[in-house]
Amino acid sequence: MYRYDEFDAELVNDRAEQFRRQTARRIAGELTEEQFRPLRLMNGLYLQLHAYMLRINVPYGVMSSRQLRKLAQIARDYDKGYGHWTTRQNLQLNWIQLQETPDILKELASVEMHCIQSSGNCIRNTTADEYAGVAADEIEDPRVYAELIRQWSTLHPEFSFLPRKFKIALTGSPNDRAAVKVHDIGLIMHRNDAGKPGFEVIVGGGLGRTPFVGKTIRKFIETRELLSYLEAILRVYNRLGRRDNKYKARIKILVHETGTEEFTRMVEEEYTRLAGGALEVPQEEIDRIDAYFAPPDYRALPAASETLREKRAENPAFDAWVEQNTHAHKQPGYIIANITVKTPGRAPGDMSSDQMEAVADLSDTFSFGELRVTHRQNLTLTDVEQDRLFELWERLVELDLATANHALIGDIIACPGLDYCALANARSIPVAQEIATRFEDIKRQKDVGPLELNISGCINACGHHHVGNIGILGVDRAGEELYQLQLGGCSREDAALADITGRGFAADKITDAVETVIDTYLELRNDGETFLDTYRRVGMDPFKQKLYDAA
Amino acid sequence: MTLLRRGEVIEDAFASAVGEESLPADGAVIVDLAQWQAQRDALLSRGAPVGVWLRPDDDPRALADDLSKLAVVALEFPAFTDGRAYSNARILREQLSYQGELRAVGDVLLEQLHFMDRVGFDVFEVRSEDAVQAWKTASADIDVWYQPTGDGRKTALQRRWGR
């Protein structure tokens, strides 16, 4: 993975020291809360319902075991001994003391981590496909470009006071696992006719109160020109994005109100002024970064492991986990293992310091000391020998992290909701827990098949409810928490926004409603159809009837 | 208000006629874009330096042909959170090759001086009593830059490759 050189390290250390001085000025009363607010936000520090929340970047979701151990230690020393993995591939700590934050930033800097721009109206942590570099279906490793974007966007002097926050996601594979079409900018790698890699540029996707699937404004931009093109987009947005209304300030509204064609024309015009300029990335720099992402020291192994086959045959629980939680690796004899952080009865994405340390040990033992955070709030060990997968699984069982529900209904995305968040209208975690418990039987989950269920506790949509195959939105109706049900959303390459079923359900009825939807799908589905396939074939009506007519 | 040119406090040689019906009889003056466009010849024949004040939604390219005649371009920050002037500054410096004084006016937060310096501002209208110290702090806080902005500072990439 990428390692800081002296320049990267100096910047992050400088920044931590700068924030120490700013915090001291705030505590001494030299800065008002209003003046301090943008400074703390650009260092990832929010003031939440009960305490300060610190959002720590895991750049493009890649981290080392050493970094994960540091996160575990910080969660233990400065918080309550656990953290929350988010859909932005970050870690949130919910019970932070302002005066201790500078020390936390210093500790993070010691392992090449930071919170720079994890909030505020600036370019946020760039997210990426969690299988980057190891997926069999990948064109090229997108992490090189994610790192280039990380550097370019860090303390960007022109783009630190944008109309609103700005999120970029990218993938090197045609199979989108990074939800790129619902980001401010989404990048999908392709090759041109000459075989050169480049990116399709998608702009103006987003969730929140006005959701949009992004529009392709350029089919192909060469990799060395990527930063120039991004700068052109950001300049158009910074100058013309709406600043009169916070809810209309994202780039999706600018694209929508200007029209895709006119917006594209403006970006292209700005790009002609920037093309081939100082932002062009020299090939030796691409090669320098690429070298950090060189494949680890794989052993020469047969494509399929006999040991793995035997163990699966002997142990049905292991077999079920392998079937559900692993993914094909491009290197013969290796496999990608997903650890779903969705143990029934717990908050999705929550992990204790003990578990983090244990998983860090597992990544050292089984996966070259590296791991990934996914936008579905899970962890991934990318480079496991098939021969040793059973051993890994046994260790995960001991840690209560071997639930075989990856990409099933139990693998729920949920925001922290009203239990933590100052913005939320309704609780998310208890709803997620109840649904996960109702569908706890893995056999039943597998019978239902691939299904993404996403829950947000408010319209800001941190839980991505618009793009869940089943989405749940918590709303407040005259003091009562009510849950709106949505169907047919998708965050993949064929992204779509979900449709609302109708009036919302009370907290004690929403799980029944989800079950009704599932039962209706099971009655209607043709052989081999996923929930999404069936929904796309039959539409909303049959579901609506079952949900509302009986009542 | 204190006027800071990089690390030094300076006297403001310009009077502001922004929003005024008539121009002062003599002396250096700053007008807004509409005034400049309406009274360009009169302003140039006064024989005193002229500056133009741009609001964040003014297009700096409207001044493209006149920049060599202007002593000051002042870019307004109506609120410190309004970052449009950062883009306008770079357009003036890097695309229109403006060489004169580029002044940051309005809600100029000391914590932002560093970013403003990087995009090409050289004069800052600030409220602080201790502007010189604030400038020193802002300039010393961060020494590594990833973005080429035309301010002459070497980026991390250029330093890596010894350029």
PDB file of C-alpha atoms in Angstrom, chain A residues 11 72 100 114 148 196 220 225 229 254 319 376 382 405 433 471 502 537:
ATOM      1  CA  LEU A  11       2.252  17.877   5.790  1.00  0.00           C
ATOM      2  CA  ALA A  72      -8.176   0.219  18.192  1.00  0.00           C
ATOM      3  CA  GLU A 100      -7.723  15.427  23.542  1.00  0.00           C
ATOM      4  CA  HIS A 114      -5.315  11.794   9.446  1.00  0.00           C
ATOM      5  CA  LEU A 148      -3.191  10.998  -6.690  1.00  0.00           C
ATOM      6  CA  LYS A 196      -4.665   3.044 -22.801  1.00  0.00           C
ATOM      7  CA  PHE A 220     -12.836   8.870 -21.464  1.00  0.00           C
ATOM      8  CA  GLU A 225      -5.047  14.228 -17.492  1.00  0.00           C
ATOM      9  CA  TYR A 229     -10.178  17.434 -15.629  1.00  0.00           C
ATOM     10  CA  LEU A 254     -25.992  22.695 -10.475  1.00  0.00           C
ATOM     11  CA  ASP A 319     -19.181 -24.021   3.324  1.00  0.00           C
ATOM     12  CA  ARG A 376     -21.156  -1.499   3.061  1.00  0.00           C
ATOM     13  CA  THR A 382      -7.938  -9.367   0.201  1.00  0.00           C
ATOM     14  CA  ASN A 405     -24.466 -12.938   5.457  1.00  0.00           C
ATOM     15  CA  GLN A 433     -31.082  -5.035  14.685  1.00  0.00           C
ATOM     16  CA  GLY A 471     -34.519   1.153   1.545  1.00  0.00           C
ATOM     17  CA  GLY A 502     -46.626   4.556   0.278  1.00  0.00           C
ATOM     18  CA  ARG A 537     -39.989  -7.138 -13.889  1.00  0.00           C
TER      19      ARG A 537
END
